[in-house]
Short mmCIF file of C-alpha atoms in Angstrom, two decimals:
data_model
loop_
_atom_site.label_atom_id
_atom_site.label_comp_id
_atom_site.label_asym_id
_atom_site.label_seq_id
_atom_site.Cartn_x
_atom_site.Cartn_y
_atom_site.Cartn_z
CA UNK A 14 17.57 -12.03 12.67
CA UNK A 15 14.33 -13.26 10.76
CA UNK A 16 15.55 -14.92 7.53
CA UNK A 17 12.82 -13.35 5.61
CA UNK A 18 9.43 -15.66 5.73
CA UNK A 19 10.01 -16.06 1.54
CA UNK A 20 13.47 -17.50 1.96
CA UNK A 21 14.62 -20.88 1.68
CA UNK A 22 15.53 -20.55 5.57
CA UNK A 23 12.20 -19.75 6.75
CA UNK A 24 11.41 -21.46 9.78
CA UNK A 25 14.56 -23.77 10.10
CA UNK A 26 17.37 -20.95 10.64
CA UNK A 27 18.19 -20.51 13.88
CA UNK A 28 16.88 -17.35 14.44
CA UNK A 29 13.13 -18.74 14.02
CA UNK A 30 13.20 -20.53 17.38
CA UNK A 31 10.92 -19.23 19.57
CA UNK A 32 9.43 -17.50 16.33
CA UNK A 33 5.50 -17.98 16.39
CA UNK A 34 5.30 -17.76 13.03
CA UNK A 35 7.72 -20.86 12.77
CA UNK A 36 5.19 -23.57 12.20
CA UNK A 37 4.09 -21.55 9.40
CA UNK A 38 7.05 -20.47 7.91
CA UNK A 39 8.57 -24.12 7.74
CA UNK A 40 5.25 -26.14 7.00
CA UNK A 41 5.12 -24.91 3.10
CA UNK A 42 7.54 -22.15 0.74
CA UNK A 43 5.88 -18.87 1.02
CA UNK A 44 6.63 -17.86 -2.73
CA UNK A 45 6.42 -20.10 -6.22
CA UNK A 46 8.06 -22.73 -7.34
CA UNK A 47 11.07 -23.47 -10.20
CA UNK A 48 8.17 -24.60 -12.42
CA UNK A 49 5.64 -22.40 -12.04
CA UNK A 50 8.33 -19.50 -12.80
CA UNK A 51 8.68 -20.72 -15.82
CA UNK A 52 5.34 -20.94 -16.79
CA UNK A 53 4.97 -17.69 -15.88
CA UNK A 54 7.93 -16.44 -17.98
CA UNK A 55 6.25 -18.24 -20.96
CA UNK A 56 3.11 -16.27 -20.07
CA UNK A 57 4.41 -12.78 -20.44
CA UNK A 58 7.08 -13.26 -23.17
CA UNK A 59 5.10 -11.06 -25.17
CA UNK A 60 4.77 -8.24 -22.44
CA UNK A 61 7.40 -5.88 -23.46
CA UNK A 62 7.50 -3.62 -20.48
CA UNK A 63 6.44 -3.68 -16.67
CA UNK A 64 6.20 -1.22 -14.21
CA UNK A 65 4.91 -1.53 -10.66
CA UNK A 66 3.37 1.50 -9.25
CA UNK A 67 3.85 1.77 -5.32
CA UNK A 68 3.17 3.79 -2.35
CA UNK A 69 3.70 2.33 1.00
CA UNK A 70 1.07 5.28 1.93
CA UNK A 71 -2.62 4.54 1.22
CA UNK A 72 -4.82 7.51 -1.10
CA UNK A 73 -1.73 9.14 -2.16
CA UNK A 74 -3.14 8.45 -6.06
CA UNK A 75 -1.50 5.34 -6.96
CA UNK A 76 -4.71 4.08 -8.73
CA UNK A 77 -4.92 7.69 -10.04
CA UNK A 78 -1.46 8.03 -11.98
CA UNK A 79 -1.86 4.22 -12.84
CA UNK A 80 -5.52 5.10 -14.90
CA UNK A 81 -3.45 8.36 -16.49
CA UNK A 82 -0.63 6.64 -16.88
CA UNK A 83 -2.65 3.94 -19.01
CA UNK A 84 -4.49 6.36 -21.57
CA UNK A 85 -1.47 8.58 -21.28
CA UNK A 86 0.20 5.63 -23.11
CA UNK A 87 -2.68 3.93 -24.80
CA UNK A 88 -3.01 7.54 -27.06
CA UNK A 89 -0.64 6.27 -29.06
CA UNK A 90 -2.46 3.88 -31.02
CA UNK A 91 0.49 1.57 -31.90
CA UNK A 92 1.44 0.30 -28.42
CA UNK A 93 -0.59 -2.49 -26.70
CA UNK A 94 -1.11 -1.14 -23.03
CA UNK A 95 -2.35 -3.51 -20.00
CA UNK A 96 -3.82 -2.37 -16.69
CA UNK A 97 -3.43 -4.70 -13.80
CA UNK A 98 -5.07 -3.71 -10.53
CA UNK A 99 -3.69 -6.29 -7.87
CA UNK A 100 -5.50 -4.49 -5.00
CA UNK A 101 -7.78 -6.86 -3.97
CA UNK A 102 -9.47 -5.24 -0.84
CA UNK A 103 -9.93 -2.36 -2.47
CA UNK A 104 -9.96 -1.81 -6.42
CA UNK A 105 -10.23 1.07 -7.57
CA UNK A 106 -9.20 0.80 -11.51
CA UNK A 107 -12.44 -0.51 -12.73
CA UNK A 108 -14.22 2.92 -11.70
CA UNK A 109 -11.28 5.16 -12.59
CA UNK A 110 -11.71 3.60 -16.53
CA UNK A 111 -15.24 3.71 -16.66
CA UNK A 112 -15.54 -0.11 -16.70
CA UNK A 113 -17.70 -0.74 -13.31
CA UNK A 114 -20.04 -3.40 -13.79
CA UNK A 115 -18.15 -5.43 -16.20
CA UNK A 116 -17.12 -9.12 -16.17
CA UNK A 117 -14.45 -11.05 -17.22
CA UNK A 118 -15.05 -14.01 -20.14
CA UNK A 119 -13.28 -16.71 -20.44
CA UNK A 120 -12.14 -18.31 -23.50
CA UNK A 121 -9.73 -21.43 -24.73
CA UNK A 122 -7.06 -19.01 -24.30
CA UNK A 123 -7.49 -18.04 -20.60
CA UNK A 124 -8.98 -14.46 -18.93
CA UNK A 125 -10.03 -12.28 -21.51
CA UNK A 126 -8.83 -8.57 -20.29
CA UNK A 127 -12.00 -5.54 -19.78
CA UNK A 128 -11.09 -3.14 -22.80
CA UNK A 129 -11.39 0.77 -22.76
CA UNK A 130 -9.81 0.73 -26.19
CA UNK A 131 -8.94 -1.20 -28.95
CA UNK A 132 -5.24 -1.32 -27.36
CA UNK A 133 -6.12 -0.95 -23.60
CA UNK A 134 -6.84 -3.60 -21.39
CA UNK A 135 -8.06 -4.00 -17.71
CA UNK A 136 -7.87 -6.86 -15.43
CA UNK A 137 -9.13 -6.56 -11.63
CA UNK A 138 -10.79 -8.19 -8.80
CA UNK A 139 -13.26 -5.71 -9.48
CA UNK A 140 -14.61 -7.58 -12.25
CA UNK A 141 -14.94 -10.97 -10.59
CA UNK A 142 -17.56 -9.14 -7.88
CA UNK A 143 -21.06 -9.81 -7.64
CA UNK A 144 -21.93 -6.36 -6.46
CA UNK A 145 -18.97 -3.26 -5.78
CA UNK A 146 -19.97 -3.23 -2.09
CA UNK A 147 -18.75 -7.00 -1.71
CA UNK A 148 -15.94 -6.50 0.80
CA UNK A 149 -13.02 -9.26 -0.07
CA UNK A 150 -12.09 -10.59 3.36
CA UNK A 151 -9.25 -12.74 2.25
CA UNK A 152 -5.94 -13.59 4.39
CA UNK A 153 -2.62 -13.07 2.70
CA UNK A 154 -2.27 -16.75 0.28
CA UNK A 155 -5.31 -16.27 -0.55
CA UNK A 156 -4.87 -13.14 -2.26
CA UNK A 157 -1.47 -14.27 -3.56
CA UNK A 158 -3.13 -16.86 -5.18
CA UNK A 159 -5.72 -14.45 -7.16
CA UNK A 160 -2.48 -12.91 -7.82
CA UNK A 161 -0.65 -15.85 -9.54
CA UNK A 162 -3.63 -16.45 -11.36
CA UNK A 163 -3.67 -12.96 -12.29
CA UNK A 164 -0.80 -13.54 -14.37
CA UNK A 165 -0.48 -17.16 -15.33
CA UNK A 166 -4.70 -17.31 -16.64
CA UNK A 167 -5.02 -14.01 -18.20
CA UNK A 168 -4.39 -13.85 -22.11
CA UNK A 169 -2.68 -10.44 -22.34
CA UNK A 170 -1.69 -11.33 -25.61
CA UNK A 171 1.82 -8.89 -26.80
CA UNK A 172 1.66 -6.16 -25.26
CA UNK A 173 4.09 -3.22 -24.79
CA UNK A 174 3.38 -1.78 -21.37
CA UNK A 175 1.89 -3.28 -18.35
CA UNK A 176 1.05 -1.29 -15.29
CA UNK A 177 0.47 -2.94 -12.13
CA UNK A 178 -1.32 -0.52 -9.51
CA UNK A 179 -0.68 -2.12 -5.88
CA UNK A 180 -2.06 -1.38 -2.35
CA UNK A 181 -0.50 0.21 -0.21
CA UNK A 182 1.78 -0.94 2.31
CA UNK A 183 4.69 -4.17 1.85
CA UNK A 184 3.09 -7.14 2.18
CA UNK A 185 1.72 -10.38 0.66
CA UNK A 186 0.48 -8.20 -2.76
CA UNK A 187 3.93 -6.78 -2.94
CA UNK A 188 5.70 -9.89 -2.52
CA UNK A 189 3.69 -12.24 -4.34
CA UNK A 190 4.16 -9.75 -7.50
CA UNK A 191 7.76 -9.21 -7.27
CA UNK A 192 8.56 -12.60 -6.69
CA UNK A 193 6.10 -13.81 -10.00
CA UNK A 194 7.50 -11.33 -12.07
CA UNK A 195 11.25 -12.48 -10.92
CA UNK A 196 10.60 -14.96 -13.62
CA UNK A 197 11.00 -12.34 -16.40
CA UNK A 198 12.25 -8.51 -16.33
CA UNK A 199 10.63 -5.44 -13.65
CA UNK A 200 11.72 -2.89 -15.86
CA UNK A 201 11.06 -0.87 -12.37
CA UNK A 202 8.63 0.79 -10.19
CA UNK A 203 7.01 4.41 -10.11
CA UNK A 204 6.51 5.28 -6.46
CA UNK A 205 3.47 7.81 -5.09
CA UNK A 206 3.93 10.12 -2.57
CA UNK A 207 1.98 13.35 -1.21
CA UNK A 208 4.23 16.57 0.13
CA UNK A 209 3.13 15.27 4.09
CA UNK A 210 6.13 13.64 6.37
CA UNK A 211 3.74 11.28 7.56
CA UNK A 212 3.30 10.08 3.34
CA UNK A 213 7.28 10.37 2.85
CA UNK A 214 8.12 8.10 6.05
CA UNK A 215 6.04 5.43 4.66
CA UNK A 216 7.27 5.82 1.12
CA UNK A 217 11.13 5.88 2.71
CA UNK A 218 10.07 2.07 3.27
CA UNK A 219 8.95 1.19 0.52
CA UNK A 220 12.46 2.49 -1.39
CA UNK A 221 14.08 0.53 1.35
CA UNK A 222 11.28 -2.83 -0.06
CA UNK A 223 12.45 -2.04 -3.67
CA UNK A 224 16.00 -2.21 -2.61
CA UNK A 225 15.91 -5.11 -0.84
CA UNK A 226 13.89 -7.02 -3.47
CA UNK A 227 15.95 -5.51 -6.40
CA UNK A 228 13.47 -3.85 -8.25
CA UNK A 229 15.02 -0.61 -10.12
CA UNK A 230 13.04 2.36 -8.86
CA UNK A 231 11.96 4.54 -11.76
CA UNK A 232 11.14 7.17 -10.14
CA UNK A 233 8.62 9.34 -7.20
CA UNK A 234 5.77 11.20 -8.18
CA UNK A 235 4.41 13.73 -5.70
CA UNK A 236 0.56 14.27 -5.87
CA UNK A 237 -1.21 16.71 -4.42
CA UNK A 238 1.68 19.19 -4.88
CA UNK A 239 0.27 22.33 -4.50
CA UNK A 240 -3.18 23.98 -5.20
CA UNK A 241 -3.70 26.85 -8.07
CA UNK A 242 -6.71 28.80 -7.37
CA UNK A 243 -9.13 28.97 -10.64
CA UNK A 244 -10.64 32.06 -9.91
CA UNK A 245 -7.73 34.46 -8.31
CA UNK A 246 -4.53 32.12 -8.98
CA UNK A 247 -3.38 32.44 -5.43
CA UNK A 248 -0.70 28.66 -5.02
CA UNK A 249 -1.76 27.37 -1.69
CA UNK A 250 0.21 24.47 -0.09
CA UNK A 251 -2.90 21.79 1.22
CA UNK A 252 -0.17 19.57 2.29
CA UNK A 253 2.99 21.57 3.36
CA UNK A 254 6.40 19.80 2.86
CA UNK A 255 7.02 19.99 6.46
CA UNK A 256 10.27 18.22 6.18
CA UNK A 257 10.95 19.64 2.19
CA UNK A 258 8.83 17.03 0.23
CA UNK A 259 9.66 14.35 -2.44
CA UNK A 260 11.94 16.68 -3.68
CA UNK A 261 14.27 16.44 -0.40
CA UNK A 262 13.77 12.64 -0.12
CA UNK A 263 14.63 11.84 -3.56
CA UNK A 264 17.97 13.90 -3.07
CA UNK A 265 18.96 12.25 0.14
CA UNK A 266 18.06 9.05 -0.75
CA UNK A 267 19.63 9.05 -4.70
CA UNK A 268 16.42 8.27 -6.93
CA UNK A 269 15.10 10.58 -9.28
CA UNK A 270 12.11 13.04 -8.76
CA UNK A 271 9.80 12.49 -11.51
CA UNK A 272 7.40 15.11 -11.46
CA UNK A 273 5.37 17.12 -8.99
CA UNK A 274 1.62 16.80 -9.98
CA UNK A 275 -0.67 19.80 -8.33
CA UNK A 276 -4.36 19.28 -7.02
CA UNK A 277 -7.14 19.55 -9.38
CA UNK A 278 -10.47 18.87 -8.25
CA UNK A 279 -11.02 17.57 -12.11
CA UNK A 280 -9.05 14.50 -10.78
CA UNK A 281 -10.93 13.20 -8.10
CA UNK A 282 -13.91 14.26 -10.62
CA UNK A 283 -12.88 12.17 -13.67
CA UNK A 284 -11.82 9.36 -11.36
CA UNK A 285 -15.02 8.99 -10.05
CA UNK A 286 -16.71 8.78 -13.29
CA UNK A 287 -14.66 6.54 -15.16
CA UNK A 288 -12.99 9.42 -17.64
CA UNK A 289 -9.39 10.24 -18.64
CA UNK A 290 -8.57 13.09 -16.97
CA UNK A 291 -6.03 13.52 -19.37
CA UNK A 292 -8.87 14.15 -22.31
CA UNK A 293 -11.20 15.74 -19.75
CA UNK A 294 -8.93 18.56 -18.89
CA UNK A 295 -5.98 18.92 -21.11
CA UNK A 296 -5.17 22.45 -20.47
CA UNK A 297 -4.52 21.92 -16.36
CA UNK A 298 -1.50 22.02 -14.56
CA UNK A 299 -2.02 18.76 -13.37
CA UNK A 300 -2.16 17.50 -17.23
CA UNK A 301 0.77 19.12 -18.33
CA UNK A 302 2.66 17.23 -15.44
CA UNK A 303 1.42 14.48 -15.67
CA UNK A 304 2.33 14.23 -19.19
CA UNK A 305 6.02 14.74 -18.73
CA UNK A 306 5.64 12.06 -16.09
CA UNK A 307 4.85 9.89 -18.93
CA UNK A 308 7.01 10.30 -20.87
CA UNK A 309 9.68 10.22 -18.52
CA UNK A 310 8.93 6.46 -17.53
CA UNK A 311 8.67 5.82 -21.34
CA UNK A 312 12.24 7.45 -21.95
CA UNK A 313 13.26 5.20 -19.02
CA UNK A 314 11.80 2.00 -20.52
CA UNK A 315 13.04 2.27 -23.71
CA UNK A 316 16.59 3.15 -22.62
CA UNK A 317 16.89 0.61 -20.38
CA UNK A 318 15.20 -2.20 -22.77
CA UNK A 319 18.04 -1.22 -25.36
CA UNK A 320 20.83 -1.65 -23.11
CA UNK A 321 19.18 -4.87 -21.99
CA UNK A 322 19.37 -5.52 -25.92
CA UNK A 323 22.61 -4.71 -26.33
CA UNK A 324 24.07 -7.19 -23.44
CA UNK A 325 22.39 -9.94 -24.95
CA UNK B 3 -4.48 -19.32 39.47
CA UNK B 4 -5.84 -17.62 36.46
CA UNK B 5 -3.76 -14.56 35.53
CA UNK B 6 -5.50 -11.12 34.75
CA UNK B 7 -6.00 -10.36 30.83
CA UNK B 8 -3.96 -7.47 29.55
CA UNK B 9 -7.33 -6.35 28.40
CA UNK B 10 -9.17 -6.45 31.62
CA UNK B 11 -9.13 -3.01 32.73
CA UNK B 12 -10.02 -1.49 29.33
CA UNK B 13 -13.87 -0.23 29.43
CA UNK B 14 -14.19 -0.35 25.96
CA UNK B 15 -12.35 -0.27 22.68
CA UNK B 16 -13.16 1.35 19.45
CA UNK B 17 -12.06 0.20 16.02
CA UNK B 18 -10.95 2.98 13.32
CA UNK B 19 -11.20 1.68 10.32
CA UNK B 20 -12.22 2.55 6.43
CA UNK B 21 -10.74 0.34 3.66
CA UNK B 22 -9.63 3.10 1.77
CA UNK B 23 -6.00 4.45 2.37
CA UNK B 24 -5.17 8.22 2.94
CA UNK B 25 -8.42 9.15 4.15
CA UNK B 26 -7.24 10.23 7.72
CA UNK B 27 -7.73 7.32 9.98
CA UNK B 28 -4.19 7.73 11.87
CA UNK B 29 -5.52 11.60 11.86
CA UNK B 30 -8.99 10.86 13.72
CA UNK B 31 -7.40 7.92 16.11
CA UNK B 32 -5.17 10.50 17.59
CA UNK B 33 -7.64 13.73 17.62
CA UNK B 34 -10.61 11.03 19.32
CA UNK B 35 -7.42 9.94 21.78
CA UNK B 36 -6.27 13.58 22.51
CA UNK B 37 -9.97 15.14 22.48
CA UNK B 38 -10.90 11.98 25.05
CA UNK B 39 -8.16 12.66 27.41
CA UNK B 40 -9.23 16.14 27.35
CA UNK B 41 -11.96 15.73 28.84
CA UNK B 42 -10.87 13.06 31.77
CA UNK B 43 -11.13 9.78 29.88
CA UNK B 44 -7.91 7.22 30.70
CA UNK B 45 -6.82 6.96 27.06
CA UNK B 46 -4.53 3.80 24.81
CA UNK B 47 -3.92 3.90 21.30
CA UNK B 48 -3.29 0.56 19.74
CA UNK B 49 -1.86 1.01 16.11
CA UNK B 50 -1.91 -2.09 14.41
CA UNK B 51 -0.73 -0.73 10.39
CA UNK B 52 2.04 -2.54 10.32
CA UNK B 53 3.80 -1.89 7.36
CA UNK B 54 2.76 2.24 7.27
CA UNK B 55 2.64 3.19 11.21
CA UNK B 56 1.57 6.94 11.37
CA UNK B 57 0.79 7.03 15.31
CA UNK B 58 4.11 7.55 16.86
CA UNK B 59 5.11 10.47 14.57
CA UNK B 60 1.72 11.94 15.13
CA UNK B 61 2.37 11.81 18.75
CA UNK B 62 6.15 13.19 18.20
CA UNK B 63 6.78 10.05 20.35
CA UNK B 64 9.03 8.27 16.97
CA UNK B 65 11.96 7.89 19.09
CA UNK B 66 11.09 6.42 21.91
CA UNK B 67 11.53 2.27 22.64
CA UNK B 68 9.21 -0.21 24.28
CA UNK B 69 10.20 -2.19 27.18
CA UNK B 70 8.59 -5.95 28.74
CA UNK B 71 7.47 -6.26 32.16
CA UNK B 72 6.10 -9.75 33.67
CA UNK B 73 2.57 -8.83 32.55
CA UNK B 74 4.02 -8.17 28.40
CA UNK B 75 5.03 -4.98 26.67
CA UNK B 76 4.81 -1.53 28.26
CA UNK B 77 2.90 1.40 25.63
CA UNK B 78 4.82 4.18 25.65
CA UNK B 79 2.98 6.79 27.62
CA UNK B 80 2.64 10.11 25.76
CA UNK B 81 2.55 14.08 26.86
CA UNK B 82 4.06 15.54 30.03
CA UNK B 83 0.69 13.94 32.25
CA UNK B 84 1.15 10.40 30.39
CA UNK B 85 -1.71 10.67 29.79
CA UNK B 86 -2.18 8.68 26.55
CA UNK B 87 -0.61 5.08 26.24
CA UNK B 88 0.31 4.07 22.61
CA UNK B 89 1.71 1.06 21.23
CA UNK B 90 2.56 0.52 17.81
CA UNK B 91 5.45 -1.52 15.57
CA UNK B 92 7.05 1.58 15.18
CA UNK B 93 8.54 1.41 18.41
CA UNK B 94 10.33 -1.65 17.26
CA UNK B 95 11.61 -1.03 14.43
CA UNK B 96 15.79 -0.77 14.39
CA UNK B 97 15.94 1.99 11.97
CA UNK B 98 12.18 4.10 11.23
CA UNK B 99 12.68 3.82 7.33
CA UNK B 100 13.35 0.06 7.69
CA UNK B 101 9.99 -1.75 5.46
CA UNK B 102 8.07 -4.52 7.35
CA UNK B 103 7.96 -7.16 4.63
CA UNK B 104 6.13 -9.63 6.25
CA UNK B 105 2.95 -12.04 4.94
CA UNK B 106 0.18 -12.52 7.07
CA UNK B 107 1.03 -15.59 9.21
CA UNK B 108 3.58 -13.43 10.47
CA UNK B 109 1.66 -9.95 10.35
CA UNK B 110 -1.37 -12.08 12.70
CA UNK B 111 0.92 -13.30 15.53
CA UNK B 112 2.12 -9.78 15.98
CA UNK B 113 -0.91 -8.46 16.15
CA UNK B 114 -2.47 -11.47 18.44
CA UNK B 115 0.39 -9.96 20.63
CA UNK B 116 -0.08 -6.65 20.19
CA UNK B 117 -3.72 -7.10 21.57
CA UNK B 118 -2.83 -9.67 24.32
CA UNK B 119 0.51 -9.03 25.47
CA UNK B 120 0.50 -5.14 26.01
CA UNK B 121 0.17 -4.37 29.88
CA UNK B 122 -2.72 -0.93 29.13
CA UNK B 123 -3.63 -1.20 33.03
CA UNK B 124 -6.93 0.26 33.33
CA UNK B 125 -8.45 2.27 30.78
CA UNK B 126 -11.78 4.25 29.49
CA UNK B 127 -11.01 3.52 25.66
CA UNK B 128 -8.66 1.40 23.65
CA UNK B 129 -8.66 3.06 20.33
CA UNK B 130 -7.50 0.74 17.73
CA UNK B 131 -6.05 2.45 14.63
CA UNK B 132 -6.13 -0.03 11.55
CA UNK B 133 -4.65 -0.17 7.95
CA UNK B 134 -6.38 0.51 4.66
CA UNK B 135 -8.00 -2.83 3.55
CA UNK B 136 -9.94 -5.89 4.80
CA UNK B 137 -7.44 -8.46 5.26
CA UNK B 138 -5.04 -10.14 7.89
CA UNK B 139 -4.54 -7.44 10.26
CA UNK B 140 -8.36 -6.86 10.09
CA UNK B 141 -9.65 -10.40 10.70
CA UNK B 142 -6.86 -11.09 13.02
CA UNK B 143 -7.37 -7.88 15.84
CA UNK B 144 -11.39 -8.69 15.46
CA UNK B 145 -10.78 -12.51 16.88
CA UNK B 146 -8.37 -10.93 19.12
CA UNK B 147 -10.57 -8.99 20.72
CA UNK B 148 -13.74 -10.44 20.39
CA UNK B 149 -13.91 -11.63 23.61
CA UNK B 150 -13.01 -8.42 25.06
CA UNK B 151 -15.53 -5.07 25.47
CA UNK B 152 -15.89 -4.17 21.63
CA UNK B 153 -17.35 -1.07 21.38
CA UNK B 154 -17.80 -0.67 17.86
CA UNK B 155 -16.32 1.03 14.90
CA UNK B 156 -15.78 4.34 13.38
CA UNK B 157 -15.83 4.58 9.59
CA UNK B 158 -13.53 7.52 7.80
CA UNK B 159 -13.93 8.23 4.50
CA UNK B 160 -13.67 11.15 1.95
CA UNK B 161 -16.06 12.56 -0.45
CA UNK B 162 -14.64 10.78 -3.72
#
């Protein structure tokens, strides 16, 4: 059996004879050191909360409940909110807030984050581009590296929620950010699935990644739940549960259903130009789920940071 | 003597690919693989999304295993003809909800194998399904098979 390539095994167990990933496995650690943990933990002492958003299934509208999920919590003016889009091949926060075009600034401090408001901040790939169409061809370590630097060079300054919106799949992105944030608390992860079998058996793996990492699972979303006809009303199912949905899923496999979020061609419509759906449209369907999606994962945060509180 | 490439009866193979996720690349791999066999075409399917492998379901061909023969791996040959030969890590996965958590060193030598080590015989097309994204499993099956017949790409996208 493989060790795992980010163990301290990798490449000398026994198992990786024969392996042809052993040179590579054995030649260098695959995830940070003692010392750079720490650094890290200094980093983000002032980030209150984290929460990874996942999929394991691409264009399920991980990006899309990450943007929402970031003005849903940014409308209250008191809380510090921070947007972190670690897909590097293909970014799609900058768009979804209206921020295409921008660049990052450096300062004595480190990164300075893109701001849609006073108390929401943006950090992504996107912003170190020359032009959007520049495809990043990078191999795994060199993305993890962006990543690291993500977090050890940007000056979030305190903040009370940051949202990291991943790729999809479990790879070096997934890794690199669980094992950087090991360093200080995952408060947990929000995973993104559509109604489709062929979105669930992906996201099944992704539970199984969060288990075996340790990262508390929040919660499942399911997008694209449904379809309410404007004109005559008529519920159509675009994506029939086949095999009964998120709902069915989260009951065999024990982890909460967080909300079912219908289609609303608004979304793909205020994603595209950079608006908050949530201000766009607040009297659809899709709004009024999304918003108790929100405040779910805030109800989960807080609880959980008190009990942390209350240990210590 | 030199020994025959795995690759050397495939006429040509055709990348799917898109960078975005979810936009139905899995979806037009296996409708360009079905709708190709239709019409008389020797058909493989190489699915190289290694983390989120949509193929074998697709094909309601989930359950089945792969076995070696001298020449490498056997594809699993699909419908009551066999007429479409798919390989893809789902096959070897011990349980289908286990997650591939693997970097790319170890995502690249997979997929070297995938592409070299898969006995296809002779074929019209080698359809080659990819993952969202431009990254290891891209670079790595384009200098895998860049010595080989590349047809080309298709590109699938949505409207957004």
């Amino acid at each position: 059996e493989c060790p795992g390539t980010g163990s301290a095994q990798a490449g000398r167990a026994a198992a990786c004879q024969g392996c042809p990933n052993q040179g590579l496995c054995a030649a260098g650690a695959a995830g940070p050191d003692a010392a750079e943990l720490a650094e890290l933990r200094e980093r983000l002492r002032a980030v209150r909360h984290k929460v990874l958003v996942l999929s394991g299934k691409g264009g399920v509208g991980k990006s899309t409940l990450s943007a929402v999920l970031a003005h849903g919590l940014a409308a209250d003016e008191d809380k510090q909110v921070a947007l972190l889009d670690i897909d590097i091949c293909g970014p799609s926060i900058p768009k979804m807030m209206g921020l295409e075009g921008e660049q990052v600034h450096q300062s004595g401090s480190g990164w300075s984050p893109v701001y849609v408001e006073e108390n929401l901040g943006v950090m992504s790939v996107g912003f170190l581009l020359g032009s959007p169409d520049d495809a990043v061809i990078w191999r795994g370590p060199k993305k993890n590296g962006l990543i690291k630097q993500f977090l050890r060079d940007v000056d979030w300054g305190e903040v009370d929620y940051l949202i990291v919106d991943t790729p999809p799949g479990t790879s070096d992105e997934h890794l690199s950010i669980v094992q950087l944030l090991s360093a200080t608390h995952i408060d947990g992860a929000v995973i993104v699935t559509t109604p489709q079998e062929v979105s669930l058996q992906d996201v099944r793996k992704e539970i199984n990644f969060c288990h075996k990492v340790k990262v508390p699972i929040i919660g499942v979303v399911e997008n694209m739940s449904g379809f309410v006809c404007p004109k005559c009303k008529n519920e159509s199912q675009i994506f029939p549960p086949t095999t009964g949905g998120a709902e069915k899923m989260c009951q065999n496999l024990n982890v909460s259903l967080l909300g079912k979020v219908p289609l609303d061609p608004q979304i793909g419509k205020s994603c595209d130009s950079g608006q908050s759906f949530l201000s766009e449209a607040p009297e659809s369907p899709a709004t009024l789920s999304y918003r108790n999606i929100i405040q779910r994962i805030q109800e989960y945060c807080e609880q959980h940071h008190f009990q942390e509180e209350k240990i210590i | 003597f030199p020994e025959r490439s795995n690759l050397a009866g495939v006429q040509h193979v055709l990348l799917v690919l898109s960078g975005k996720g979810g936009v139905g690349k899995s979806t037009i791999s296996t409708e360009l693989a079905l709708a190709l066999w239709h019409s008389g075409k020797r058909v493989g399917i190489l699915d190289v999304d290694l983390c989120g492998p949509s193929i074998p379901r697709m094909l309601r061909v989930q359950d089945r295993a792969v076995h070696q023969c001298d020449s490498g791996w056997v594809p699993v040959l699909v419908g009551q003809d066999k007429g479409v030969s798919l390989m893809s890590i789902g096959f070897l996965l011990e349980r289908p909800d286990d997650a591939v958590v693997w970097r790319g060193p170890k995502k690249n030598a997979l997929i070297k194998q995938f592409v070299t080590d898969v006995a296809w015989g002779d074929l019209d097309f080698l359809i080659v399904d990819t993952p969202p994204g431009t990254s290891d499993e891209h670079i790595s099956t384009v200098e895998a098979l860049r010595p080989h017949r590349l047809l080309g790409a298709v590109l699938v996208t949505t409207p957004q």
